[in-house]
């Protein structure tokens, strides 16, 4: 059986590398991008099993996040790490979305 493929979107290089290492430690393939336009290009080319949005994703980027959700026919699971300053709960997420978020007080070291 082929390992699950996780696409990580995070601006901070250090956090992106940390999350990639964490995903690999759990036996999954990790692919990381740092910009929203790279995300859309990558999703159009490759099939992924999970999208992991790091804490640097800002509210103004949520519109592209919603676009990905609406376009994705198989309800790709999405994990969104909130940064504690902005809340995903204020935005409408499509009904068919398979989305979870970690709380604002989440710290990546908690996953070790």
PDB file of C-alpha atoms in Angstrom:
ATOM      1  CA  UNK A   1       0.000   0.000   0.000  1.00  0.00           C
ATOM      2  CA  UNK A   2       1.315   3.418  -0.966  1.00  0.00           C
ATOM      3  CA  UNK A   3       1.891   5.932   1.874  1.00  0.00           C
ATOM      4  CA  UNK A   4      -0.546   8.833   2.222  1.00  0.00           C
ATOM      5  CA  UNK A   5       0.516  12.068   0.531  1.00  0.00           C
ATOM      6  CA  UNK A   6       0.258  15.306   2.507  1.00  0.00           C
ATOM      7  CA  UNK A   7       0.544  18.733   0.903  1.00  0.00           C
ATOM      8  CA  UNK A   8       1.758  21.346   3.399  1.00  0.00           C
ATOM      9  CA  UNK A   9       1.203  25.065   2.822  1.00  0.00           C
ATOM     10  CA  UNK A  10       3.263  27.310   5.104  1.00  0.00           C
ATOM     11  CA  UNK A  11       5.166  30.568   4.564  1.00  0.00           C
ATOM     12  CA  UNK A  12       7.758  30.138   7.310  1.00  0.00           C
ATOM     13  CA  UNK A  13      10.609  27.968   6.102  1.00  0.00           C
ATOM     14  CA  UNK A  14      11.386  26.676   9.605  1.00  0.00           C
ATOM     15  CA  UNK A  15       7.757  25.730  10.316  1.00  0.00           C
ATOM     16  CA  UNK A  16       7.381  24.219   6.834  1.00  0.00           C
ATOM     17  CA  UNK A  17      10.458  22.044   7.414  1.00  0.00           C
ATOM     18  CA  UNK A  18       9.262  21.100  10.899  1.00  0.00           C
ATOM     19  CA  UNK A  19       5.810  20.064   9.650  1.00  0.00           C
ATOM     20  CA  UNK A  20       7.353  18.151   6.726  1.00  0.00           C
ATOM     21  CA  UNK A  21       9.604  16.241   9.118  1.00  0.00           C
ATOM     22  CA  UNK A  22       6.702  15.524  11.442  1.00  0.00           C
ATOM     23  CA  UNK A  23       4.585  14.184   8.568  1.00  0.00           C
ATOM     24  CA  UNK A  24       7.463  11.973   7.375  1.00  0.00           C
ATOM     25  CA  UNK A  25       8.039  10.695  10.928  1.00  0.00           C
ATOM     26  CA  UNK A  26       4.481   9.374  10.875  1.00  0.00           C
ATOM     27  CA  UNK A  27       5.170   7.453   7.653  1.00  0.00           C
ATOM     28  CA  UNK A  28       3.514   9.796   5.153  1.00  0.00           C
ATOM     29  CA  UNK A  29       4.943  11.524   2.092  1.00  0.00           C
ATOM     30  CA  UNK A  30       5.272  15.284   2.637  1.00  0.00           C
ATOM     31  CA  UNK A  31       5.212  17.915  -0.090  1.00  0.00           C
ATOM     32  CA  UNK A  32       5.567  21.529   1.009  1.00  0.00           C
ATOM     33  CA  UNK A  33       4.816  24.799  -0.758  1.00  0.00           C
ATOM     34  CA  UNK A  34       5.047  28.319   0.604  1.00  0.00           C
ATOM     35  CA  UNK A  35       2.629  30.253  -1.579  1.00  0.00           C
ATOM     36  CA  UNK A  36      -1.045  30.004  -2.368  1.00  0.00           C
ATOM     37  CA  UNK A  37      -0.498  29.991  -6.154  1.00  0.00           C
ATOM     38  CA  UNK A  38       1.864  27.034  -5.773  1.00  0.00           C
ATOM     39  CA  UNK A  39      -0.866  25.201  -3.873  1.00  0.00           C
ATOM     40  CA  UNK A  40      -3.390  25.526  -6.691  1.00  0.00           C
ATOM     41  CA  UNK A  41      -0.839  24.541  -9.339  1.00  0.00           C
ATOM     42  CA  UNK A  42       0.295  21.539  -7.292  1.00  0.00           C
ATOM     43  CA  UNK A  43      -3.263  20.335  -6.630  1.00  0.00           C
ATOM     44  CA  UNK A  44      -4.098  20.515 -10.329  1.00  0.00           C
ATOM     45  CA  UNK A  45      -1.096  18.311 -11.164  1.00  0.00           C
ATOM     46  CA  UNK A  46      -0.967  15.837  -8.279  1.00  0.00           C
ATOM     47  CA  UNK A  47      -3.402  13.848  -6.151  1.00  0.00           C
ATOM     48  CA  UNK A  48      -2.966  14.350  -2.421  1.00  0.00           C
ATOM     49  CA  UNK A  49      -4.642  12.650   0.534  1.00  0.00           C
ATOM     50  CA  UNK A  50      -4.546  15.619   2.947  1.00  0.00           C
ATOM     51  CA  UNK A  51      -3.945  19.372   2.875  1.00  0.00           C
ATOM     52  CA  UNK A  52      -2.153  20.789   5.912  1.00  0.00           C
ATOM     53  CA  UNK A  53      -2.273  24.586   6.190  1.00  0.00           C
ATOM     54  CA  UNK A  54       0.308  25.993   8.595  1.00  0.00           C
ATOM     55  CA  UNK A  55      -0.263  28.851  11.046  1.00  0.00           C
ATOM     56  CA  UNK A  56       0.957  31.533   8.613  1.00  0.00           C
ATOM     57  CA  UNK A  57      -2.186  31.248   6.459  1.00  0.00           C
ATOM     58  CA  UNK A  58      -4.047  34.546   6.865  1.00  0.00           C
ATOM     59  CA  UNK A  59      -7.733  35.367   6.588  1.00  0.00           C
ATOM     60  CA  UNK A  60      -7.254  37.051   3.195  1.00  0.00           C
ATOM     61  CA  UNK A  61      -6.009  33.717   1.889  1.00  0.00           C
ATOM     62  CA  UNK A  62      -9.145  31.906   3.033  1.00  0.00           C
ATOM     63  CA  UNK A  63     -10.964  32.757  -0.218  1.00  0.00           C
ATOM     64  CA  UNK A  64      -8.484  30.599  -2.156  1.00  0.00           C
ATOM     65  CA  UNK A  65      -8.803  27.951   0.565  1.00  0.00           C
ATOM     66  CA  UNK A  66     -12.591  27.914   0.021  1.00  0.00           C
ATOM     67  CA  UNK A  67     -12.095  27.770  -3.748  1.00  0.00           C
ATOM     68  CA  UNK A  68      -9.971  24.648  -3.344  1.00  0.00           C
ATOM     69  CA  UNK A  69     -12.661  23.089  -1.142  1.00  0.00           C
ATOM     70  CA  UNK A  70     -15.431  23.839  -3.615  1.00  0.00           C
ATOM     71  CA  UNK A  71     -13.440  22.557  -6.598  1.00  0.00           C
ATOM     72  CA  UNK A  72     -12.302  19.379  -4.879  1.00  0.00           C
ATOM     73  CA  UNK A  73     -14.758  16.663  -5.880  1.00  0.00           C
ATOM     74  CA  UNK A  74     -13.671  14.021  -3.398  1.00  0.00           C
ATOM     75  CA  UNK A  75     -13.837  16.230  -0.277  1.00  0.00           C
ATOM     76  CA  UNK A  76     -10.101  16.218   0.353  1.00  0.00           C
ATOM     77  CA  UNK A  77      -9.458  16.307   4.132  1.00  0.00           C
ATOM     78  CA  UNK A  78      -7.953  19.573   5.317  1.00  0.00           C
ATOM     79  CA  UNK A  79      -6.212  20.414   8.578  1.00  0.00           C
ATOM     80  CA  UNK A  80      -5.815  24.126   9.284  1.00  0.00           C
ATOM     81  CA  UNK A  81      -3.521  25.321  12.083  1.00  0.00           C
ATOM     82  CA  UNK A  82      -4.848  28.671  13.309  1.00  0.00           C
ATOM     83  CA  UNK A  83      -2.331  31.255  14.451  1.00  0.00           C
ATOM     84  CA  UNK A  84      -4.301  32.467  17.466  1.00  0.00           C
ATOM     85  CA  UNK A  85      -4.811  35.967  16.043  1.00  0.00           C
ATOM     86  CA  UNK A  86      -7.478  35.111  13.489  1.00  0.00           C
ATOM     87  CA  UNK A  87     -10.296  32.596  13.632  1.00  0.00           C
ATOM     88  CA  UNK A  88     -11.504  30.335  10.853  1.00  0.00           C
ATOM     89  CA  UNK A  89     -14.898  30.110  12.545  1.00  0.00           C
ATOM     90  CA  UNK A  90     -15.900  33.566  11.299  1.00  0.00           C
ATOM     91  CA  UNK A  91     -15.855  32.354   7.685  1.00  0.00           C
ATOM     92  CA  UNK A  92     -18.327  30.074   5.931  1.00  0.00           C
ATOM     93  CA  UNK A  93     -16.882  26.696   4.977  1.00  0.00           C
ATOM     94  CA  UNK A  94     -18.758  24.723   2.280  1.00  0.00           C
ATOM     95  CA  UNK A  95     -21.077  22.005   3.617  1.00  0.00           C
ATOM     96  CA  UNK A  96     -19.196  19.214   1.847  1.00  0.00           C
ATOM     97  CA  UNK A  97     -15.855  20.279   3.322  1.00  0.00           C
ATOM     98  CA  UNK A  98     -13.915  17.785   5.381  1.00  0.00           C
ATOM     99  CA  UNK A  99     -12.071  20.381   7.480  1.00  0.00           C
ATOM    100  CA  UNK A 100     -10.577  20.442  10.960  1.00  0.00           C
ATOM    101  CA  UNK A 101      -8.623  23.172  12.685  1.00  0.00           C
ATOM    102  CA  UNK A 102      -6.305  23.219  15.651  1.00  0.00           C
ATOM    103  CA  UNK A 103      -6.982  25.873  18.329  1.00  0.00           C
ATOM    104  CA  UNK A 104      -5.231  29.219  18.465  1.00  0.00           C
ATOM    105  CA  UNK A 105      -3.133  28.163  21.454  1.00  0.00           C
ATOM    106  CA  UNK A 106      -1.752  25.164  19.542  1.00  0.00           C
ATOM    107  CA  UNK A 107       2.038  25.053  19.334  1.00  0.00           C
ATOM    108  CA  UNK A 108       3.794  22.749  16.813  1.00  0.00           C
ATOM    109  CA  UNK A 109       5.979  21.310  19.585  1.00  0.00           C
ATOM    110  CA  UNK A 110       2.803  19.824  21.093  1.00  0.00           C
ATOM    111  CA  UNK A 111       2.802  17.214  18.299  1.00  0.00           C
ATOM    112  CA  UNK A 112       6.193  15.769  19.233  1.00  0.00           C
TER     113      UNK A 112
END
